[in-house]
PDB file of C-alpha atoms in Angstrom:
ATOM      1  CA  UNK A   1      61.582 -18.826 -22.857  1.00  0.00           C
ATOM      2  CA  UNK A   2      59.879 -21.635 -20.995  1.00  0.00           C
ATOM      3  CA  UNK A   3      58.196 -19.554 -18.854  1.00  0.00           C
ATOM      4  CA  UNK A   4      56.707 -16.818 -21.136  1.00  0.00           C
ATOM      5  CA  UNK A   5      54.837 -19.867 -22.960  1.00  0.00           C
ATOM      6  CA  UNK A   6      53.611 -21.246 -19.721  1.00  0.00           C
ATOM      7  CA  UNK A   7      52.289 -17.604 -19.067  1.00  0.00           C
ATOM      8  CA  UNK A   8      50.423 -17.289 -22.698  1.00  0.00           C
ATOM      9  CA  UNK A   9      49.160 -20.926 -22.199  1.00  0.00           C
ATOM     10  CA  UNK A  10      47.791 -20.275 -19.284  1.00  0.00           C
ATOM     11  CA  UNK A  11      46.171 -17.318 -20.165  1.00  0.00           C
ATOM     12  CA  UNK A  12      44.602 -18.535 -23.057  1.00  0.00           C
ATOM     13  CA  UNK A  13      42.724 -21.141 -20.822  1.00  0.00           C
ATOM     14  CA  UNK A  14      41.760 -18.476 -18.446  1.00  0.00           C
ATOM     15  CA  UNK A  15      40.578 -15.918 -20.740  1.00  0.00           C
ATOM     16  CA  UNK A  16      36.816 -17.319 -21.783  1.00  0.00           C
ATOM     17  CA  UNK A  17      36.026 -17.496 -18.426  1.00  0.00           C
ATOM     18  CA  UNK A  18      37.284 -13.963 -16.524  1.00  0.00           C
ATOM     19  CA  UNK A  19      37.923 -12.005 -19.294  1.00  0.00           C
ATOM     20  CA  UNK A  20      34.726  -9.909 -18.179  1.00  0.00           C
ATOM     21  CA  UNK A  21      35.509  -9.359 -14.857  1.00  0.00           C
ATOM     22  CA  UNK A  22      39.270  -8.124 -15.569  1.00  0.00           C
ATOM     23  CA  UNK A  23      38.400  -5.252 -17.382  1.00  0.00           C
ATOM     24  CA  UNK A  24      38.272  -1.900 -14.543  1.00  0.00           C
ATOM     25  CA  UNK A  25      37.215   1.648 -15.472  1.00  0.00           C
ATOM     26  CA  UNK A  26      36.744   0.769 -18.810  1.00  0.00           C
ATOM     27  CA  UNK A  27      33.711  -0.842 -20.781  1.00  0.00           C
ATOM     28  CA  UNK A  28      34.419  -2.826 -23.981  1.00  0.00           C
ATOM     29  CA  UNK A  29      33.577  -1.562 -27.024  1.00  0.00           C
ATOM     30  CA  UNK A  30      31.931  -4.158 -29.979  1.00  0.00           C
ATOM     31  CA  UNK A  31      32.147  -7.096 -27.484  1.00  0.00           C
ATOM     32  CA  UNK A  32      35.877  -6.914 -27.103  1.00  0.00           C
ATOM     33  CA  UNK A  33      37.373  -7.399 -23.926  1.00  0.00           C
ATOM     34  CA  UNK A  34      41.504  -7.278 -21.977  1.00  0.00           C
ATOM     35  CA  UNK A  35      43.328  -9.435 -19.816  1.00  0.00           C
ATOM     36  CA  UNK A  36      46.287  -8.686 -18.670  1.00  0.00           C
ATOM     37  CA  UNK A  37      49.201 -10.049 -16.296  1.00  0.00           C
ATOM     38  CA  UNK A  38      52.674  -9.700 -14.777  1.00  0.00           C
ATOM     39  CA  UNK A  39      54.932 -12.774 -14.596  1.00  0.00           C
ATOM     40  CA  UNK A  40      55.964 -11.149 -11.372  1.00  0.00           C
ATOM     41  CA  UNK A  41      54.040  -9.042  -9.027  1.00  0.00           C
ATOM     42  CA  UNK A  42      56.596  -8.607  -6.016  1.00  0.00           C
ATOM     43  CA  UNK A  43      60.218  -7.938  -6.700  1.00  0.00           C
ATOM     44  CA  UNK A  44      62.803  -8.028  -4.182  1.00  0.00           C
ATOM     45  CA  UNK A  45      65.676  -5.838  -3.748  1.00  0.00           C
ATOM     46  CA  UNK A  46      69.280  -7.571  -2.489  1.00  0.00           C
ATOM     47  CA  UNK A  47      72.737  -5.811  -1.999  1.00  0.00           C
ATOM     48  CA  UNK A  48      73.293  -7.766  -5.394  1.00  0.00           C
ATOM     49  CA  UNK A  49      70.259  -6.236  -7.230  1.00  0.00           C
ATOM     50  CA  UNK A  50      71.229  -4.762 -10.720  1.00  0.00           C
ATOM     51  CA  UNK A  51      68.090  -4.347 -12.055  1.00  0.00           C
ATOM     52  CA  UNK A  52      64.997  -6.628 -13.344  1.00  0.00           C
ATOM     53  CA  UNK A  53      63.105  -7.235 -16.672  1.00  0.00           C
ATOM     54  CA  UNK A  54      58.881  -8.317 -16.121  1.00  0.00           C
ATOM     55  CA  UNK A  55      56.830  -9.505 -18.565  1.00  0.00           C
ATOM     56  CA  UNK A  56      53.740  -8.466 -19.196  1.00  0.00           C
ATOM     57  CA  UNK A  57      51.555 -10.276 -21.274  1.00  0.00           C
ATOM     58  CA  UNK A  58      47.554 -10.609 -22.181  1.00  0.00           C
ATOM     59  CA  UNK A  59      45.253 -11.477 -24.477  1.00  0.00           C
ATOM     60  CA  UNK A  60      41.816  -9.439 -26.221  1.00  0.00           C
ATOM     61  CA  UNK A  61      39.042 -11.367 -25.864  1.00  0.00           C
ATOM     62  CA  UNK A  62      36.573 -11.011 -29.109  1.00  0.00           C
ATOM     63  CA  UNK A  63      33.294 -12.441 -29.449  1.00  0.00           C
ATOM     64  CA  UNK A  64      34.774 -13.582 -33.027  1.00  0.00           C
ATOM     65  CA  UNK A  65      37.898 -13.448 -35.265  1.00  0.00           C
ATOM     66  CA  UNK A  66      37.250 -11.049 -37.732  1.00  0.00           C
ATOM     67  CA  UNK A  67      39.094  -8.213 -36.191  1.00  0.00           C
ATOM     68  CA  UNK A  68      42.776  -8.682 -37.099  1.00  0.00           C
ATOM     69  CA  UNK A  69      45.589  -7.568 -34.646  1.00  0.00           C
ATOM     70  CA  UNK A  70      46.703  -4.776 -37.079  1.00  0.00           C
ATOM     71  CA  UNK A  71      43.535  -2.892 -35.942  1.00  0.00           C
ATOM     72  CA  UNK A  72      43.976  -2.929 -32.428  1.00  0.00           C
ATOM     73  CA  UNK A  73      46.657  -1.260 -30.213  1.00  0.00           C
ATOM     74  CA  UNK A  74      48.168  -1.951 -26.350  1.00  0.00           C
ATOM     75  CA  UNK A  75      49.418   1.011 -24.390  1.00  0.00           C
ATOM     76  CA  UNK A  76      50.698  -0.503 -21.281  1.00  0.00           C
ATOM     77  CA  UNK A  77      51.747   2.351 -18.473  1.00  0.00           C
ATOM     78  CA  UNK A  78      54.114   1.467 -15.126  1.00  0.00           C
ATOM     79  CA  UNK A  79      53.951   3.799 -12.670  1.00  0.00           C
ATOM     80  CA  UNK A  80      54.802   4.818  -8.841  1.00  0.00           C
ATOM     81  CA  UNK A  81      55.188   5.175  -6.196  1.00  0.00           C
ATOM     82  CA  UNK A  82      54.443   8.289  -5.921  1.00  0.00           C
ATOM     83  CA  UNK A  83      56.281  10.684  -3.888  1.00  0.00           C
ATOM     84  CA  UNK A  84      56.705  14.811  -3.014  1.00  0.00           C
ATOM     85  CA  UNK A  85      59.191  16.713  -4.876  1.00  0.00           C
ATOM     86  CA  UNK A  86      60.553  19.878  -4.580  1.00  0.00           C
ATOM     87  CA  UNK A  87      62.218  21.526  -7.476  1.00  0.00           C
ATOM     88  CA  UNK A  88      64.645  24.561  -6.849  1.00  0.00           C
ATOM     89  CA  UNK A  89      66.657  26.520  -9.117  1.00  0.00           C
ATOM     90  CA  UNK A  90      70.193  27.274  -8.682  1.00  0.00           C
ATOM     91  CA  UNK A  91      71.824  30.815  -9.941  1.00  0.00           C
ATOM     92  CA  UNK A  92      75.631  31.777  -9.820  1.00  0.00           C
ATOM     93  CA  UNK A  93      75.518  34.788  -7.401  1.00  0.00           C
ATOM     94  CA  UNK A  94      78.828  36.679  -6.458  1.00  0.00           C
ATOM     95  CA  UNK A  95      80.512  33.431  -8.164  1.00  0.00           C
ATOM     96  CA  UNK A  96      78.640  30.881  -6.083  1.00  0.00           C
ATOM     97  CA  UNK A  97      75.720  29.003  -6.640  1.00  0.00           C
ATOM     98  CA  UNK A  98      72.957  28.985  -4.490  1.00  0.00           C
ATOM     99  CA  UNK A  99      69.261  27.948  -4.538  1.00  0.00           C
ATOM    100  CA  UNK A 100      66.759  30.748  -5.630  1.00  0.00           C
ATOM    101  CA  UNK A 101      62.744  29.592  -6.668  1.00  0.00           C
ATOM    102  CA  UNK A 102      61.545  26.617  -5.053  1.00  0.00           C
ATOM    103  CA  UNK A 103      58.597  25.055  -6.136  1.00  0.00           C
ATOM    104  CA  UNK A 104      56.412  21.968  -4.097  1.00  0.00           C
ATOM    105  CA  UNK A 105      55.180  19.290  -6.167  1.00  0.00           C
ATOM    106  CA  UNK A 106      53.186  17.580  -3.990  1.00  0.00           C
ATOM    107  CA  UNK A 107      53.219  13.977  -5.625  1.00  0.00           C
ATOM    108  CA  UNK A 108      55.131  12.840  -8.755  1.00  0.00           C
ATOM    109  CA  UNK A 109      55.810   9.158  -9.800  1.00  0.00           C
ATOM    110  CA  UNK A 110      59.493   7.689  -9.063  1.00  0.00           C
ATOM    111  CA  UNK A 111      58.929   5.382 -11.583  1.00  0.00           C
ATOM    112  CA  UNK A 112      57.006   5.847 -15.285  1.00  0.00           C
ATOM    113  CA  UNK A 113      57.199   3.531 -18.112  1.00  0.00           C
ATOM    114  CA  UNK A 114      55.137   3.529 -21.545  1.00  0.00           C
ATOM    115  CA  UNK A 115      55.285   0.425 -23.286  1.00  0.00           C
ATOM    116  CA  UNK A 116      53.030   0.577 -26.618  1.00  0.00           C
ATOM    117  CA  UNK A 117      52.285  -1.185 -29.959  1.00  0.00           C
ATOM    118  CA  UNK A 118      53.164   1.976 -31.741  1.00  0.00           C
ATOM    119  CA  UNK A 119      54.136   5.447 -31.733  1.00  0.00           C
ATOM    120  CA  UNK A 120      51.523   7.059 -29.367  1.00  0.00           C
ATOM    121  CA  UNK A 121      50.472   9.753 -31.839  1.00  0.00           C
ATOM    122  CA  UNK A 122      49.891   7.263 -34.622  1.00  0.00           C
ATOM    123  CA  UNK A 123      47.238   5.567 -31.734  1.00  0.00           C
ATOM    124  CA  UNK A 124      45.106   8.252 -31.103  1.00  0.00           C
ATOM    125  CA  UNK A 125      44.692  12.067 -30.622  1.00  0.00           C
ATOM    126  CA  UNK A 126      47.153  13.912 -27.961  1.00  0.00           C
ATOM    127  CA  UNK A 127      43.558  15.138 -26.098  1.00  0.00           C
ATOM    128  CA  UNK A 128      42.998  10.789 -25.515  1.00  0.00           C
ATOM    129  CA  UNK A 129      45.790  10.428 -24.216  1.00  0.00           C
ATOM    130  CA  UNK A 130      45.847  13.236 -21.875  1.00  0.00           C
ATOM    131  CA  UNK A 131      43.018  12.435 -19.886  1.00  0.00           C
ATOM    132  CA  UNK A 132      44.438   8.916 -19.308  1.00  0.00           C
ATOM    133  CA  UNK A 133      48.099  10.889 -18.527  1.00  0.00           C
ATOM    134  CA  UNK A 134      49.978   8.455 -20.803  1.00  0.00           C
ATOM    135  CA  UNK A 135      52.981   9.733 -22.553  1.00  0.00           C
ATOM    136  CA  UNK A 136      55.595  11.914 -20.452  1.00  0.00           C
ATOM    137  CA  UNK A 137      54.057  15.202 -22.162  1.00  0.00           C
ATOM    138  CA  UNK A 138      50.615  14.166 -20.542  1.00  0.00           C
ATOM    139  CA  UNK A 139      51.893  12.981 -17.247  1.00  0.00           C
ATOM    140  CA  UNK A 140      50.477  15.261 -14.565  1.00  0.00           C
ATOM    141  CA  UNK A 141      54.006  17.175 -12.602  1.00  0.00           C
ATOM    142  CA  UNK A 142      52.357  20.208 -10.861  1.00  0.00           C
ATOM    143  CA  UNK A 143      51.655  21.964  -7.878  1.00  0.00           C
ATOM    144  CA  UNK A 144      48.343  21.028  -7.079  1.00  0.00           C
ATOM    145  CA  UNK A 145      47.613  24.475  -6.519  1.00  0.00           C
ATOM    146  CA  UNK A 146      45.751  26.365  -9.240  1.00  0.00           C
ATOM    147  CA  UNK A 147      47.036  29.715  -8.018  1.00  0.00           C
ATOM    148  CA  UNK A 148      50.182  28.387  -8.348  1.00  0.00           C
ATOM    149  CA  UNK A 149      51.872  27.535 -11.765  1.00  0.00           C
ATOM    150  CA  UNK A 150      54.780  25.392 -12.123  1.00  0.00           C
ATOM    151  CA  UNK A 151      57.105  26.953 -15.438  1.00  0.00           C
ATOM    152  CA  UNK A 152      57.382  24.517 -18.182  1.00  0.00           C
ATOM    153  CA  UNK A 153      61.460  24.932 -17.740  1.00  0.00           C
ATOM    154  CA  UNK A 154      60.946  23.281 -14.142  1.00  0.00           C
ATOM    155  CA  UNK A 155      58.650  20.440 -15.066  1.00  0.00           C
ATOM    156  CA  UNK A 156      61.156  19.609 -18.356  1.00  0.00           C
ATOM    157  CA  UNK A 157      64.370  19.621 -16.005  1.00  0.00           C
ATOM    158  CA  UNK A 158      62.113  17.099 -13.833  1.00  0.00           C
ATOM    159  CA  UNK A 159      61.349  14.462 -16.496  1.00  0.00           C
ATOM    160  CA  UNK A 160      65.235  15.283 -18.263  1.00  0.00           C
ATOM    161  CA  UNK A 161      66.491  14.571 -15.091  1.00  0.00           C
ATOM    162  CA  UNK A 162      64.223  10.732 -14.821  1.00  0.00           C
ATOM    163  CA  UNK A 163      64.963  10.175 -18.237  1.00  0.00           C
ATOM    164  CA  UNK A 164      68.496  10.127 -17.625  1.00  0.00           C
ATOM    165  CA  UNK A 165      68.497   8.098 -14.523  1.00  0.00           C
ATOM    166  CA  UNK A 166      66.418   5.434 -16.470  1.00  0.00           C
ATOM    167  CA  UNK A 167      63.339   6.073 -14.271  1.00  0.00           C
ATOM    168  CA  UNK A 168      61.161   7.278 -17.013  1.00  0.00           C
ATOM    169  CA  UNK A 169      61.023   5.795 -20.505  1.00  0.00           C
ATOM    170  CA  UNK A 170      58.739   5.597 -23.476  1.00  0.00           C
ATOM    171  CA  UNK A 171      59.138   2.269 -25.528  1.00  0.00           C
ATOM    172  CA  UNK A 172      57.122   2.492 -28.323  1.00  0.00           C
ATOM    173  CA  UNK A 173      56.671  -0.877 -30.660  1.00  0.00           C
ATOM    174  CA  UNK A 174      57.926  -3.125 -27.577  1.00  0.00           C
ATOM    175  CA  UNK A 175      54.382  -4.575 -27.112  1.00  0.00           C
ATOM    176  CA  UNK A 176      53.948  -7.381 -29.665  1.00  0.00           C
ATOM    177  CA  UNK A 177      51.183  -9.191 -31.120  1.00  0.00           C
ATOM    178  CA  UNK A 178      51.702 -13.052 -30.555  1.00  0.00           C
ATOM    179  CA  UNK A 179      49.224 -14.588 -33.212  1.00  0.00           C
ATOM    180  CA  UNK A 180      45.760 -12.219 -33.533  1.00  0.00           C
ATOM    181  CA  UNK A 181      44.996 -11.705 -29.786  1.00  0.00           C
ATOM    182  CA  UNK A 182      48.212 -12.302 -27.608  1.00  0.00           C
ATOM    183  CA  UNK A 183      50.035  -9.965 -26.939  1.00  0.00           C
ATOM    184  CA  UNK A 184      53.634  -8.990 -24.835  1.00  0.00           C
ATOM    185  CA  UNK A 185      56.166  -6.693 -23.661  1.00  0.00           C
ATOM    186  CA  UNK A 186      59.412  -6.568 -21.358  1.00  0.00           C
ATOM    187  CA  UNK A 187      59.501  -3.742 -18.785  1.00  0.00           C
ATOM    188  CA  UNK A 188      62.807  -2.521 -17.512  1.00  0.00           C
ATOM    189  CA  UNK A 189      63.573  -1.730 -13.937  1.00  0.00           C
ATOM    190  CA  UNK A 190      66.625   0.286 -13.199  1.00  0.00           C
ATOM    191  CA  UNK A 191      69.027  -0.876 -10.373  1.00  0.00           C
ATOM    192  CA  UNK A 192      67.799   2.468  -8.428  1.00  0.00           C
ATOM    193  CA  UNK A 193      64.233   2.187  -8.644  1.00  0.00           C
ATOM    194  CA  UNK A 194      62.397   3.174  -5.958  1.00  0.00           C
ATOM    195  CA  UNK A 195      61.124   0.685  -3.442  1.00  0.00           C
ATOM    196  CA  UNK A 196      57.507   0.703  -2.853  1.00  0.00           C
ATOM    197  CA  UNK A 197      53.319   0.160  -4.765  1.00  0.00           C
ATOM    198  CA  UNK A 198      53.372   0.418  -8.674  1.00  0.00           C
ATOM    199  CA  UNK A 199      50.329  -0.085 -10.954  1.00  0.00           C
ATOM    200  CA  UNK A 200      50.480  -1.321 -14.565  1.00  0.00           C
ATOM    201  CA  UNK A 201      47.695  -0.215 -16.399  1.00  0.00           C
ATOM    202  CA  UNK A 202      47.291  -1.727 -19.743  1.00  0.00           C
ATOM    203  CA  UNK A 203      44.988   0.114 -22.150  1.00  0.00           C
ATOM    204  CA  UNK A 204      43.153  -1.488 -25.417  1.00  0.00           C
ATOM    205  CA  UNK A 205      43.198   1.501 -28.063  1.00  0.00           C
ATOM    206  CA  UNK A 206      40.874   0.438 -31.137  1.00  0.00           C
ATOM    207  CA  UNK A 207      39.754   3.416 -33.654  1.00  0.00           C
ATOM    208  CA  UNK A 208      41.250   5.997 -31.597  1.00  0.00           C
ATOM    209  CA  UNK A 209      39.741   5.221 -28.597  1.00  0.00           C
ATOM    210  CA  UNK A 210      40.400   3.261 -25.376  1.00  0.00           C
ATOM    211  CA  UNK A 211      38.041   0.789 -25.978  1.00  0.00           C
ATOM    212  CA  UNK A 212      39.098  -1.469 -22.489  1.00  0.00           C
ATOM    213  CA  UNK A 213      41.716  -1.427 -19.500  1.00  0.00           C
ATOM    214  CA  UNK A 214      43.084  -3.611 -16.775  1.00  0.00           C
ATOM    215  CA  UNK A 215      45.329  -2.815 -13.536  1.00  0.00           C
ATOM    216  CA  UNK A 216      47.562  -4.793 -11.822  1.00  0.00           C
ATOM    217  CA  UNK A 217      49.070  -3.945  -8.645  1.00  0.00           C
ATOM    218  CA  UNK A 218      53.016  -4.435  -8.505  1.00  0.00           C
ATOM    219  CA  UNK A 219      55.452  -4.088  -5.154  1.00  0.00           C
ATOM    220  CA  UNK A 220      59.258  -3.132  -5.038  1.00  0.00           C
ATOM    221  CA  UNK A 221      60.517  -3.547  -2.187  1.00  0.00           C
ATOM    222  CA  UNK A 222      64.112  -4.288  -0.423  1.00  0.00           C
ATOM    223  CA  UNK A 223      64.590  -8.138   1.408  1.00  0.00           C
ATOM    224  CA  UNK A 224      67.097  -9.308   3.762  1.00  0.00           C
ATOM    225  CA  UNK A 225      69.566  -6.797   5.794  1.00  0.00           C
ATOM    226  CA  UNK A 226      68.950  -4.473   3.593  1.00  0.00           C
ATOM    227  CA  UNK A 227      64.964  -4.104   4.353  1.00  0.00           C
ATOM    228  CA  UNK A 228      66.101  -4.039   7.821  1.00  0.00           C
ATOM    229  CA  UNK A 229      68.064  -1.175   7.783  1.00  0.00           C
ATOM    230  CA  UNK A 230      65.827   0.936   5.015  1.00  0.00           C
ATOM    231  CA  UNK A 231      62.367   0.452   7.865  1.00  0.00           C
ATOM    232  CA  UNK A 232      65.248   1.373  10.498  1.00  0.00           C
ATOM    233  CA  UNK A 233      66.097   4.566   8.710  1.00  0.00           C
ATOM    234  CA  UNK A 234      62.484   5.579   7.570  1.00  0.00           C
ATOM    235  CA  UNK A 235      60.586   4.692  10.584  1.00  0.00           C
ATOM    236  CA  UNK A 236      63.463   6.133  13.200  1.00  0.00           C
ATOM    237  CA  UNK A 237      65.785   8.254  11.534  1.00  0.00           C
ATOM    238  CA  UNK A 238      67.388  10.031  14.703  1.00  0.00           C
ATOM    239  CA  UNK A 239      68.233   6.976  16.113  1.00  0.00           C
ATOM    240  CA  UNK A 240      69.611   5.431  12.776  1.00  0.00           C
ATOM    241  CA  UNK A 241      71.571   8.806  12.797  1.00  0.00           C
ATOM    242  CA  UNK A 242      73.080   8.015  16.158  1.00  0.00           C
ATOM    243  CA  UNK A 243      73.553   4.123  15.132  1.00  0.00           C
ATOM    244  CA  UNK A 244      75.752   5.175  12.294  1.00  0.00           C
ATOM    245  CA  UNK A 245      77.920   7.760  13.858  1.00  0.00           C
ATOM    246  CA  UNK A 246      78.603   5.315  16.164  1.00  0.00           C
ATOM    247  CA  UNK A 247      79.303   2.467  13.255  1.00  0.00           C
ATOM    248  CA  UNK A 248      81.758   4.797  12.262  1.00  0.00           C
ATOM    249  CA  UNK A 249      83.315   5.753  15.684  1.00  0.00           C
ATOM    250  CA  UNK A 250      83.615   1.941  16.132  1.00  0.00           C
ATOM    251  CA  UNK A 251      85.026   1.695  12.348  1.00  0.00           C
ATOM    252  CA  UNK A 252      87.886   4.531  13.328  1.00  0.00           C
ATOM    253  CA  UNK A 253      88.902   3.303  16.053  1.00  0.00           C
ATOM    254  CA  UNK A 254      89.602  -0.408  14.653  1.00  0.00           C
ATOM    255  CA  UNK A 255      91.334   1.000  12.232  1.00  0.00           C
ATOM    256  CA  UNK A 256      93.477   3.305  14.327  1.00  0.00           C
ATOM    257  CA  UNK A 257      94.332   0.295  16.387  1.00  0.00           C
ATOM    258  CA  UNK A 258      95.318  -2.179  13.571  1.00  0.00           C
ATOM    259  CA  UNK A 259      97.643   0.551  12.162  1.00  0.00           C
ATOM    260  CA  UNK A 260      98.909   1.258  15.370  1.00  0.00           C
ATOM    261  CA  UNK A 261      99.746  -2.091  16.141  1.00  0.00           C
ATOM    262  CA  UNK A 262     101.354  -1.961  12.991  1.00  0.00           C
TER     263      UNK A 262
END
């Protein structure tokens, strides 16, 4: 709790001054403005890691106090990193299963979380949102090839599959309003998210429109023995091939010996 307020009162004391300069791709409408922060931008993966919960928190900076809270909305989106794919199809042939179509998606996020104030279709029109690609229906899973069109059944088994690892979510009413301009939200991070760059983009939604954004860069990534042997694996894999076959020669024949002895 203690650290959440030191967050907001931080922020508040910030906000005059840089509120302005935070906001990226996005100009305010009516002199309104977003700031926006993560109480942690680098989180570290240990053999012990179960998960995490960030907070995100901000503030909309108004030339005045007239606009209550109740007319504007937050639409905070967590994403990356973002990585190829490729999605094949398995059909019982002769009473075995075996891959048939394959399909290349050249980059798809690991990671996608929608945090929001409120239902996303009470916020604005589906077409608003789908420029932006928030909300899983918007979020952009193709080929990259117009000649080539991924079937809807392919793209659903994607995001069913996420869904029910916990890497994609949709939270709406977890941002809340924290007197007429603050407001916050807890993001989730699964015990097998993916190491690696993530950008939270929060969006300020007023009349239907996003009126204001901000970006913040986040980083996953593993610490300790364990980013040792995840650079070993990725940047040589043959030789982290040969390493563990011999690991487990080694293993075997300890073993063989103690029971022997035995």
């Amino acid at each position: 709790m203690i650290r959440p307020l030191i967050h907001a009162l931080l922020l508040l004391l910030v906000v005059p001054a840089t509120a302005s300069a935070q906001i990226i791709d996005g100009t305010p409408m009516d002199g309104e403005a977003i700031v926006a922060d993560l109480s942690e931008n680098l989180i570290a993966i240990t053999s012990n890691f179960t998960g995490a919960e960030i907070l995100l928190f901000g503030n909309v900076d108004a030339p005045d106090n007239v606009t209550p809270a109740l007319q504007r909305d937050i639409v905070a989106v967590v994403r990356g990193p973002y990585e190829p794919l490729v999605i094949r199809r398995k059909e019982r042939i002769a009473g075995i299963w075996v891959n048939t179509d394959a399909y290349d998606v050249p980059a798809a996020p690991g990671f996608y979380h929608v945090a929001s104030t409120r239902p996303l279709d009470e916020i604005a029109s589906t077409r608003v949102f789908e420029n932006a690609e928030i909300g899983l229906p918007a979020l952009d899973i193709s080929t990259g090839d117009d000649a080539i069109v991924l079937p809807v059944t392919y793209r659903d088994a994607v995001v069913r599959a996420k869904l029910n690892e916990g890497l994609y979510a949709e939270a709406p009413g977890s941002i809340t309003f924290v007197g007429p301009s603050l407001f916050r939200a807890e993001i989730a991070l699964p015990a097998n998210v993916p190491v690696g760059s993530y950008v939270a983009t929060v969006y300020l939604v007023r009349n239907g429109a996003i009126s204001g954004q901000r970006s913040i860069n986040l980083i996953i990534n593993k610490s300790g023995v364990e980013r040792f042997m995840y650079n070993f694996a990725q940047k040589t894999p043959f030789f982290y091939g040969i390493a563990a076959v011999l690991v487990a020669l080694f293993a075997g024949w300890v073993a063989g010996t103690v029971f022997r002895e035995r």
